[in-house]
Coordinates of C-alpha atoms in Angstrom, one line a residue:
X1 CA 0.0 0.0 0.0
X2 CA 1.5 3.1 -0.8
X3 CA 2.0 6.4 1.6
X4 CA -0.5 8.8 0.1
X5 CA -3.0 5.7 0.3
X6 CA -2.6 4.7 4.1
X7 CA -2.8 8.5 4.8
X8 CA -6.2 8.9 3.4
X9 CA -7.6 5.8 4.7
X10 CA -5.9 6.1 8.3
X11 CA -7.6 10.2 8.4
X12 CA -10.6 9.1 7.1
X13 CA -10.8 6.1 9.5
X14 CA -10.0 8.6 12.2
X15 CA -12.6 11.1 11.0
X16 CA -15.3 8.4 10.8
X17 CA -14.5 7.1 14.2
X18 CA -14.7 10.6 16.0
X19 CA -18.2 11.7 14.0
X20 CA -19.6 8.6 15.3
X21 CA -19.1 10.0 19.1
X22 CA -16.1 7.5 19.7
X23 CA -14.6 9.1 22.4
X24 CA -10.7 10.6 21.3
X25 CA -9.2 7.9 23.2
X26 CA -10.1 4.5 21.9
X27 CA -10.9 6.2 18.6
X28 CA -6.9 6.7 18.3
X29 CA -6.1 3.4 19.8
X30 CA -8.8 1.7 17.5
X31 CA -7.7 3.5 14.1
X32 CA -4.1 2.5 15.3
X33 CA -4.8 -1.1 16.2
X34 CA -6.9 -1.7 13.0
X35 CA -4.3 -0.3 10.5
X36 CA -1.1 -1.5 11.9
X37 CA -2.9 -5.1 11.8
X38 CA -3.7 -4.8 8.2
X39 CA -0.2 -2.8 7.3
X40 CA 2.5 -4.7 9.9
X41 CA 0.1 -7.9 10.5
X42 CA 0.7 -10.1 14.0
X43 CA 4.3 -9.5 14.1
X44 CA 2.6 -5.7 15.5
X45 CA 1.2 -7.5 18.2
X46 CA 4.9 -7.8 19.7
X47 CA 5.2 -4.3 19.9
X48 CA 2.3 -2.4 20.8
X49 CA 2.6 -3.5 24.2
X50 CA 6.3 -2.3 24.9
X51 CA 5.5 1.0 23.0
X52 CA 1.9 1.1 26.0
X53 CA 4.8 0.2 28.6
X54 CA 7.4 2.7 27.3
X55 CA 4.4 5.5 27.3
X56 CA 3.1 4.3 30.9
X57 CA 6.1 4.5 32.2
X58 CA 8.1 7.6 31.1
X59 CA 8.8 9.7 34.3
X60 CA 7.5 13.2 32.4
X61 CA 4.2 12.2 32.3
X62 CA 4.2 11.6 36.1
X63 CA 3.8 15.2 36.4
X64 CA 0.5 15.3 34.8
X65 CA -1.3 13.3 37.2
X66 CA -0.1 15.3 40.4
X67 CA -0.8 18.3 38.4
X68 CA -4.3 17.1 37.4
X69 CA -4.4 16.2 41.4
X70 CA -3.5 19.9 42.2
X71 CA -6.0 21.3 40.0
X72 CA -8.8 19.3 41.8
X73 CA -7.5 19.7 45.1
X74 CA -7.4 23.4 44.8
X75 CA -11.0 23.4 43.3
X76 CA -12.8 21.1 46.1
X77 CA -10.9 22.8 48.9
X78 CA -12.8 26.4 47.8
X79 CA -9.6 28.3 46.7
X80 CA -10.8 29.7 43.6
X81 CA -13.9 31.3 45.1
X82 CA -11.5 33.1 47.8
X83 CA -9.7 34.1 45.5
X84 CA -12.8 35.7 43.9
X85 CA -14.0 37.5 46.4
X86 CA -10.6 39.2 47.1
X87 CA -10.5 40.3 43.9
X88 CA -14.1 41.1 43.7
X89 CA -13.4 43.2 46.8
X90 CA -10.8 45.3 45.6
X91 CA -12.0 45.6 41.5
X92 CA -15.8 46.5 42.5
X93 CA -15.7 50.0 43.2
X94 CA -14.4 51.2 39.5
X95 CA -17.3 50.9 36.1
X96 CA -17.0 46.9 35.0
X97 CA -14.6 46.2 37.8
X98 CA -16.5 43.1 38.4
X99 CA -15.9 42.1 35.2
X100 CA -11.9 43.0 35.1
X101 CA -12.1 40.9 38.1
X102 CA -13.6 38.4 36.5
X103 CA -10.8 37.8 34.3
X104 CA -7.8 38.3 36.6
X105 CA -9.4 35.4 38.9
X106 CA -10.5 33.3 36.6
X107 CA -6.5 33.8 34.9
X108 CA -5.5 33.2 38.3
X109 CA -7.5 30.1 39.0
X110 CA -7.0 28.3 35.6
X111 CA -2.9 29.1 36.4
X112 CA -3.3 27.5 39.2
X113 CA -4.9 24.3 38.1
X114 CA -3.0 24.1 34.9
X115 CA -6.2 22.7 32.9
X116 CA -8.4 24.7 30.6
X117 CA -11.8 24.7 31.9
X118 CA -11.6 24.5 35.9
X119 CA -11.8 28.2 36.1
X120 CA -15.6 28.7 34.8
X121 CA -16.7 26.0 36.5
X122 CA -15.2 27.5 39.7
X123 CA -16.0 30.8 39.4
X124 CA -19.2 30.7 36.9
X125 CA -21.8 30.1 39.7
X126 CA -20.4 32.9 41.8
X127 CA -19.1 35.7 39.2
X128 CA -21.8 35.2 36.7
X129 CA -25.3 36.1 39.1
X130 CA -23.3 38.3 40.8
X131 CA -22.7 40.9 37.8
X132 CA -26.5 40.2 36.5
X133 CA -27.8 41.3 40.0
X134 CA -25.4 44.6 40.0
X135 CA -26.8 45.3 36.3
X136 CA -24.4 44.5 33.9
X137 CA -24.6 44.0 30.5
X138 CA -25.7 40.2 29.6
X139 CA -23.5 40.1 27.3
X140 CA -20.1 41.8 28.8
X141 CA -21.1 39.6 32.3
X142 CA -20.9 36.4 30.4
X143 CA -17.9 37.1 27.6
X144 CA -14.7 37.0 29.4
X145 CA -15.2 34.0 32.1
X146 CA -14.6 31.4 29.5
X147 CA -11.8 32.9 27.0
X148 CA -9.8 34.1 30.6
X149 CA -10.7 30.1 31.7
X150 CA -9.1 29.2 28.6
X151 CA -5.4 30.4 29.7
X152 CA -5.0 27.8 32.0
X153 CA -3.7 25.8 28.9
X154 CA -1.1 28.7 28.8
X155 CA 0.0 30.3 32.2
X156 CA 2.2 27.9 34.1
X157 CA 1.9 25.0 35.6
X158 CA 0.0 23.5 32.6
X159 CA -0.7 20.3 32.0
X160 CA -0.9 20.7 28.0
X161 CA 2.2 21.9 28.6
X162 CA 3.4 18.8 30.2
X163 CA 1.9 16.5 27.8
X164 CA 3.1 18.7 24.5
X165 CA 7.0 18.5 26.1
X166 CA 6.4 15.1 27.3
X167 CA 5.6 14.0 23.4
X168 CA 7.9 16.2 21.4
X169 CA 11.0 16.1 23.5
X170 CA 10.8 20.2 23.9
X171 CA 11.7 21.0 27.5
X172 CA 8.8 21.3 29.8
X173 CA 10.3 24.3 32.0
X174 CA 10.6 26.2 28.6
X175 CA 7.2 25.7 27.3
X176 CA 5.9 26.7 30.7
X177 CA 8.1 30.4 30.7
X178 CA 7.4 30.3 27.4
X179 CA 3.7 30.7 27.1
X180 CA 3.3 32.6 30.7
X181 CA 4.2 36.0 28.7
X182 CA 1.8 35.6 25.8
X183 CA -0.7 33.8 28.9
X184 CA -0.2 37.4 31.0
X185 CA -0.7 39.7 27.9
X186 CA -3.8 38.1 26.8
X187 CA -5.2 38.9 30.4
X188 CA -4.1 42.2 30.1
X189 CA -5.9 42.8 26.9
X190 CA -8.9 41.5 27.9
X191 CA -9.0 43.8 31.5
X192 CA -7.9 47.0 29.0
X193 CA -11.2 46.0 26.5
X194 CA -13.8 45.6 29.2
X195 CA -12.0 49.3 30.6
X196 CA -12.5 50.8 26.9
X197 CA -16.1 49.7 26.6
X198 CA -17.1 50.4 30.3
X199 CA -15.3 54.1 30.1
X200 CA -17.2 54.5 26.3
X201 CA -20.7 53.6 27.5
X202 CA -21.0 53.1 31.7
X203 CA -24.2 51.6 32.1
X204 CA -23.2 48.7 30.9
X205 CA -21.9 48.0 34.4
X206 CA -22.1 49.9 36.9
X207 CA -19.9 50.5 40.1
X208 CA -21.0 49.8 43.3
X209 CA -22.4 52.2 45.3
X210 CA -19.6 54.2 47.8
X211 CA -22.2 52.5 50.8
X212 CA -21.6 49.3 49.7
X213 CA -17.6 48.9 49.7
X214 CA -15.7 47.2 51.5
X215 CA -13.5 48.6 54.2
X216 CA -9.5 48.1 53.4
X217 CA -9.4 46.1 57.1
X218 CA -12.4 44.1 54.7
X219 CA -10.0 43.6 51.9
X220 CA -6.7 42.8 53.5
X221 CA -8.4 40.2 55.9
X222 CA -9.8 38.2 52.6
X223 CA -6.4 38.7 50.7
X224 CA -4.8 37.6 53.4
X225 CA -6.9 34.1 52.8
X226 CA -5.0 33.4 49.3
X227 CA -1.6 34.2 50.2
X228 CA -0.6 30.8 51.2
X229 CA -2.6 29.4 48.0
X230 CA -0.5 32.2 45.5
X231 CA 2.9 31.6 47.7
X232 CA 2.3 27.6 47.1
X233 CA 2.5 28.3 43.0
X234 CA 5.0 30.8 43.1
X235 CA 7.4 28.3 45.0
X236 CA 6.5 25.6 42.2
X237 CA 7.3 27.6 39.6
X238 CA 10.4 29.1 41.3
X239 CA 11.9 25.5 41.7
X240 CA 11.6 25.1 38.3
X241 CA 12.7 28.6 37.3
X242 CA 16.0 27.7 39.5
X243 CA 16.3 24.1 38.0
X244 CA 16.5 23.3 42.4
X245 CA 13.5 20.5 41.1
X246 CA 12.4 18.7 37.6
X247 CA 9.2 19.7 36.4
X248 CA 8.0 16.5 37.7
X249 CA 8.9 17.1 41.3
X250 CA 7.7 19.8 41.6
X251 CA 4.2 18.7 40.7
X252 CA 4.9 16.3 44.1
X253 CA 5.3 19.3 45.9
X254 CA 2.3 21.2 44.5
X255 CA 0.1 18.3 44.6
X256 CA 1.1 18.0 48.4
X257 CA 1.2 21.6 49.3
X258 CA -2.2 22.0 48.0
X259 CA -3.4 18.9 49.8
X260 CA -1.6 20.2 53.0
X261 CA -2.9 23.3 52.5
X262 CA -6.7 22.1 52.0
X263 CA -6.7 19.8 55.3
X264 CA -5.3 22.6 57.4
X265 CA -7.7 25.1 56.3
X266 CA -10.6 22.4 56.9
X267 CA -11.7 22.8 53.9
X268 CA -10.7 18.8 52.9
X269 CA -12.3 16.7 55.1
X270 CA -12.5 13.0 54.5
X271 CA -15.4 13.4 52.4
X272 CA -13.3 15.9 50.0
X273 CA -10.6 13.9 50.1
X274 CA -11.8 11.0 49.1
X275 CA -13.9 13.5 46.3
X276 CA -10.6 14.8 45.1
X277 CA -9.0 11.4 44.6
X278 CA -11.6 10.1 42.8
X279 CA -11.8 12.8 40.2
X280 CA -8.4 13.0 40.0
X281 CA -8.0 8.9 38.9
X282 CA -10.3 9.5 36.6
X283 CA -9.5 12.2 34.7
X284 CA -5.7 11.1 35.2
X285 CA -7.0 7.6 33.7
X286 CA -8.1 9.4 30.8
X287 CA -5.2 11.3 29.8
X288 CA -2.8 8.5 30.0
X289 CA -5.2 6.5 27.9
X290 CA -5.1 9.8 25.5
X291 CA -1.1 9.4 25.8
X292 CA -1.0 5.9 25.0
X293 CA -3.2 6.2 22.1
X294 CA -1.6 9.2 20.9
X295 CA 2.1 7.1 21.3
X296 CA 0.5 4.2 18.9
X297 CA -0.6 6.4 16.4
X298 CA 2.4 8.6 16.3
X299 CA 3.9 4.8 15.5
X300 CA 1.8 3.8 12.8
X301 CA 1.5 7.8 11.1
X302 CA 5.5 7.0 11.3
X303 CA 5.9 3.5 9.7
X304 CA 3.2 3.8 7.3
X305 CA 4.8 6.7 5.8
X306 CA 2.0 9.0 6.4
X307 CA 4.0 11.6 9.0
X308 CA 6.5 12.0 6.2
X309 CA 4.5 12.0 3.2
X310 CA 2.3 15.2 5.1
X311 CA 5.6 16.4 5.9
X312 CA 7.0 16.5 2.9
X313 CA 3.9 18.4 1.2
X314 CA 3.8 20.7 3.5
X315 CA 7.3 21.9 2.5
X316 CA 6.7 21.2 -0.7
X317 CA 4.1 24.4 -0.3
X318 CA 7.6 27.0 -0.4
X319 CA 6.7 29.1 2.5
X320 CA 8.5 30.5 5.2
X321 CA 8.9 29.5 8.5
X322 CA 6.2 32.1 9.3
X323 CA 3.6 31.1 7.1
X324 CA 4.1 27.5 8.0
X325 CA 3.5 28.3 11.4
X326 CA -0.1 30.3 10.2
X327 CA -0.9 26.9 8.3
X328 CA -0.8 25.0 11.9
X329 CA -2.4 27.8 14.1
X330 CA -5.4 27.3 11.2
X331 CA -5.2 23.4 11.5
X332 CA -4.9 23.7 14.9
X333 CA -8.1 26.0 15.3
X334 CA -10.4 24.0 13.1
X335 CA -9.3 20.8 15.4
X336 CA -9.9 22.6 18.6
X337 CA -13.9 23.2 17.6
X338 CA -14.5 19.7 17.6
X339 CA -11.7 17.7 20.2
X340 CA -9.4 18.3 23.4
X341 CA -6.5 20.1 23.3
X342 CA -4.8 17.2 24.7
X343 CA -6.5 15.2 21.8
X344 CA -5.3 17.8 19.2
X345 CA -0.8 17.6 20.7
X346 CA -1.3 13.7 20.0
X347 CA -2.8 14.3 16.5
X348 CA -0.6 16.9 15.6
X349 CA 2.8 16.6 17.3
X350 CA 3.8 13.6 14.8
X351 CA 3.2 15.7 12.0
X352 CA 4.1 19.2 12.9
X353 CA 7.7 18.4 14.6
X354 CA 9.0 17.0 11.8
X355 CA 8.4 20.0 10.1
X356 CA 9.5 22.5 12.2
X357 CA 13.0 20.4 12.9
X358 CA 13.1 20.7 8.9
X359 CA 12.2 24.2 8.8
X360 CA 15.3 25.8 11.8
X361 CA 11.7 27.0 13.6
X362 CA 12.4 27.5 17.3
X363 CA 10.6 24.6 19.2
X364 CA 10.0 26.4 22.4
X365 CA 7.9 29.5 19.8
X366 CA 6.2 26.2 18.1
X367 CA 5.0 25.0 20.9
X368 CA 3.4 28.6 22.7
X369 CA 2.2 29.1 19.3
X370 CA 0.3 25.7 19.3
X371 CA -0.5 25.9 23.0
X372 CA -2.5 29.8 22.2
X373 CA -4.5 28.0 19.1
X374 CA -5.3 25.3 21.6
X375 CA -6.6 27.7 24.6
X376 CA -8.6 29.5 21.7
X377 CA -10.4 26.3 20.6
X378 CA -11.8 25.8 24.1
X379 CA -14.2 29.0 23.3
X380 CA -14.4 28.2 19.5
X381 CA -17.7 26.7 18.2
X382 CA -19.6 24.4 17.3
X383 CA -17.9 22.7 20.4
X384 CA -15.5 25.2 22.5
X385 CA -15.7 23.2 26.1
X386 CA -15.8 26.5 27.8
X387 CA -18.7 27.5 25.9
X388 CA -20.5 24.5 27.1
X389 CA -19.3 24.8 30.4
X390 CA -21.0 28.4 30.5
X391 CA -24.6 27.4 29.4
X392 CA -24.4 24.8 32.1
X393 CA -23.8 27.5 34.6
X394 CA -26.4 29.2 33.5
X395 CA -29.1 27.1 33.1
X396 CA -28.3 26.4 36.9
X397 CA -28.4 30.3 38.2
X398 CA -31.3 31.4 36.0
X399 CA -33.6 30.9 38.7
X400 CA -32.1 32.9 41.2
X401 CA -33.2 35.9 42.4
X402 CA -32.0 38.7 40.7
X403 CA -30.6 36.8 37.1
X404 CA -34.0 36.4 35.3
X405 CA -32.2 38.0 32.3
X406 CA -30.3 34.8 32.3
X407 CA -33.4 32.7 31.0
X408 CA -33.4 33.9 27.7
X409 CA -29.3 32.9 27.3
X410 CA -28.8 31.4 24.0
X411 CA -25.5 29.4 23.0
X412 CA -25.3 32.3 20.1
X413 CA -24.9 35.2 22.6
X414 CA -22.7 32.9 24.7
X415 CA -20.3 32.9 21.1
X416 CA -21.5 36.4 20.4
X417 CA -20.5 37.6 24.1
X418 CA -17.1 35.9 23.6
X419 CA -15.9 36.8 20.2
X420 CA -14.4 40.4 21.3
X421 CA -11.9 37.7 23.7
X422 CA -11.5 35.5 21.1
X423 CA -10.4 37.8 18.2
X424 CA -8.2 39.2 21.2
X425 CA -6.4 35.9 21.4
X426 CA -5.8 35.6 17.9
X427 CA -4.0 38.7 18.0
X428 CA -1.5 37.9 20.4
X429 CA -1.3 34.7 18.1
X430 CA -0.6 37.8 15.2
X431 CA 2.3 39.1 17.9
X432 CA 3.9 36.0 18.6
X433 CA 4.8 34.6 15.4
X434 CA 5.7 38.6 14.1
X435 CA 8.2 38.9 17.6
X436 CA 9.3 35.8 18.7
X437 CA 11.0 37.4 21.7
X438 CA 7.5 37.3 23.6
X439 CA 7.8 33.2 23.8
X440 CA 11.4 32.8 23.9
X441 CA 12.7 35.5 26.1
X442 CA 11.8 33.7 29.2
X443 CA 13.0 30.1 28.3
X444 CA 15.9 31.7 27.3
X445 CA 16.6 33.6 30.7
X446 CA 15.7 30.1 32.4
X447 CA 18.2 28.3 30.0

């Protein structure tokens, strides 16, 4: 069988699977199995369980589990929605400071849990009704909780970060550095945009009245609450920054800070604990079965020929390292409105890496580049998680008093409420390939 013919069939196998509903997974592992059977025959079944082994196995990918573990930790203990209401505190005395606060806690609280939409699900049921009852704008209450969600794919610790390293070989402590920059600067456009359109047009969200602030003794005691939890990701990320600890241990210390943290605050009690574990196996679970799939079909896109064959055309096409790098942030974003961003590093990686080694492209500015398209997919439709995440919120706080505007929510003005964020996002995509500096000036100061 030749190359161009096992490509077609193994992508449209692929394609078929994953319009079915076969979950990302076993539709990799399935397409893989299948095809190396009928391009390798038995003699594949000898190695296909040392390649599940090597994958299992690889001490990179113990960090995302204790991440992951982190992440749910921080979420059941009741961390994010502290760190809400300091923020809230401080941000709601200026015209959509609800709303900038919004955003810096929901970048805050997806940093912190490294995974893309923990942040809206923490802080939807609490920011969300909150804004509708103070009168803000439908619209500019909903829009930037699930874009600002989004950058927990790039602010560090990530675990798509882990994964993406884990799988291409580029260092870990890089791609983390590496996208908190473009992470930070997308936050920062997103607070200035809400600032623009609040200053242009105030009633679409209005202070709070003078009578209703809090004291500063009011703020300082609740900031006081999240300095432990911000200290705890600071010192992860400075054991990294110092090379004193592997990404990977330091993921043991997060996870068991946070734990640490959450039993002495009370907050993880048996019950949470035994919560926490539970979700955390499971998604865990599903991620390493993600990695092994992705491992076997990064095999057979390799021995079939297909990885090189898509290679080759793709230089064939003459372009510069900067176009090449538009052609994936386009593949990438169609990918990301229909799977996972994990999903999309174990589709893509096999492909793309070749390319970019062929090409001189820096690594560390391929990967931030890939990781932004990714964090935009997770508020691009049809099936942006975030998005989805949102109009689950919602159709549990319409009730309440106060957000009876909420009832009439449609998933367009969910889109429509976030495209101002995502166009945002794209630009910084824009900046990043134009100035490279803004991905690789960290790693580079870390190297």
């Amino acid at each position: 069988m030749t190359p161009e013919l096992a490509a077609i069939l193994i992508f449209g196998n692929l394609v078929l699977f994953l319009t079915l509903g076969v979950p990302v997974a076993f539709a990799l592992l399935s397409v893989s199995l299948i095809w190396s059977l009928i391009l390798q025959g038995t003699l594949i079944l000898q190695i296909l369980p040392a390649t599940i082994y090597e994958t299992a196995t690889t001490e990179i990918y113990i960090a995302a589990p204790l991440f992951i573990l982190m992440a749910v930790a921080l979420e059941k203990s009741g961390i994010g929605a502290l760190l809400y209401e300091a923020i809230y505190k401080w941000t709601g005395g200026i015209p959509g400071g609800l709303a900038i606060g919004t955003v810096v806690a929901a970048t805050l609280v997806a940093a912190m849990t490294g995974i893309g939409g923990t942040a809206v699900l923490v802080l939807g049921i609490l920011a969300v009704p909150e804004m509708i009852r103070r009168g803000y704008d439908v619209r500019l209450a909903i829009g930037g909780l699930p874009p600002s969600g989004a950058l927990g794919i790039l602010i560090p610790p990530t675990v798509v970060g882990v994964l993406l390293g884990g799988f291409t070989g580029i260092p870990i402590g890089s791609l983390f550095f590496g996208g908190a920059v473009p992470g930070v600067l997308i936050a920062l456009l997103f607070c200035l945009y809400i600032l623009v359109r609040c200053a242009l047009n105030p009633a679409l969200a209005p202070a709070i009245p003078k009578d209703e602030r809090p004291s500063l003794l009011e703020k300082l005691r609740t900031t006081r609450s999240i300095i432990l939890p911000l200290g705890l990701i600071v010192l992860v990320l400075g054991v990294i920054w110092t090379g004193t600890a592997t990404p990977t241990e330091a993921s043991g210390i997060g996870a068991f800070g946070t734990l640490a943290l959450g039993i002495a605050r009370g907050s993880l009690r048996w019950k949470q604990l035994k919560e926490v574990m539970t979700s955390a196996a499971t998604v865990s679970v599903m991620v390493m079965t993600l990695l092994i799939g992705g491992a076997i079909f990064s095999r057979l896109l390799q021995f079939s020929g297909s990885a090189r064959l898509i290679a080759d055309l793709m230089i064939g096409l003459e372009v510069g390292p900067m176009a090449m790098l538009l052609i994936f942030v386009v593949v990438t974003t169609i990918l990301g409105m229909f799977i996972d961003g994990a999903a999309i590093v174990f589709i893509v990686s096999p492909i793309m890496m070749p390319i970019v080694q062929m090409l001189g492209i820096d690594p560390v500015w391929f990967g931030v580049i890939l990781m932004i398209s990714i964090a935009a997919g997770y508020v691009t439709p049809p099936f942006g998680m975030n998005l989805f995440y949102l109009r689950g919120i919602i159709a549990q706080t319409k009730d309440e008093p106060g957000c009876e505007r909420l009832a009439t929510v449609t998933m367009t003005d969910i889109w429509m409420a976030c495209l101002p964020y995502v166009v945002l996002i794209y630009v910084v995509i824009g900046l990043v390939i134009a100035f490279p500096e803004l991905a690789t000036w960290l790693p580079q100061k870390l190297r």
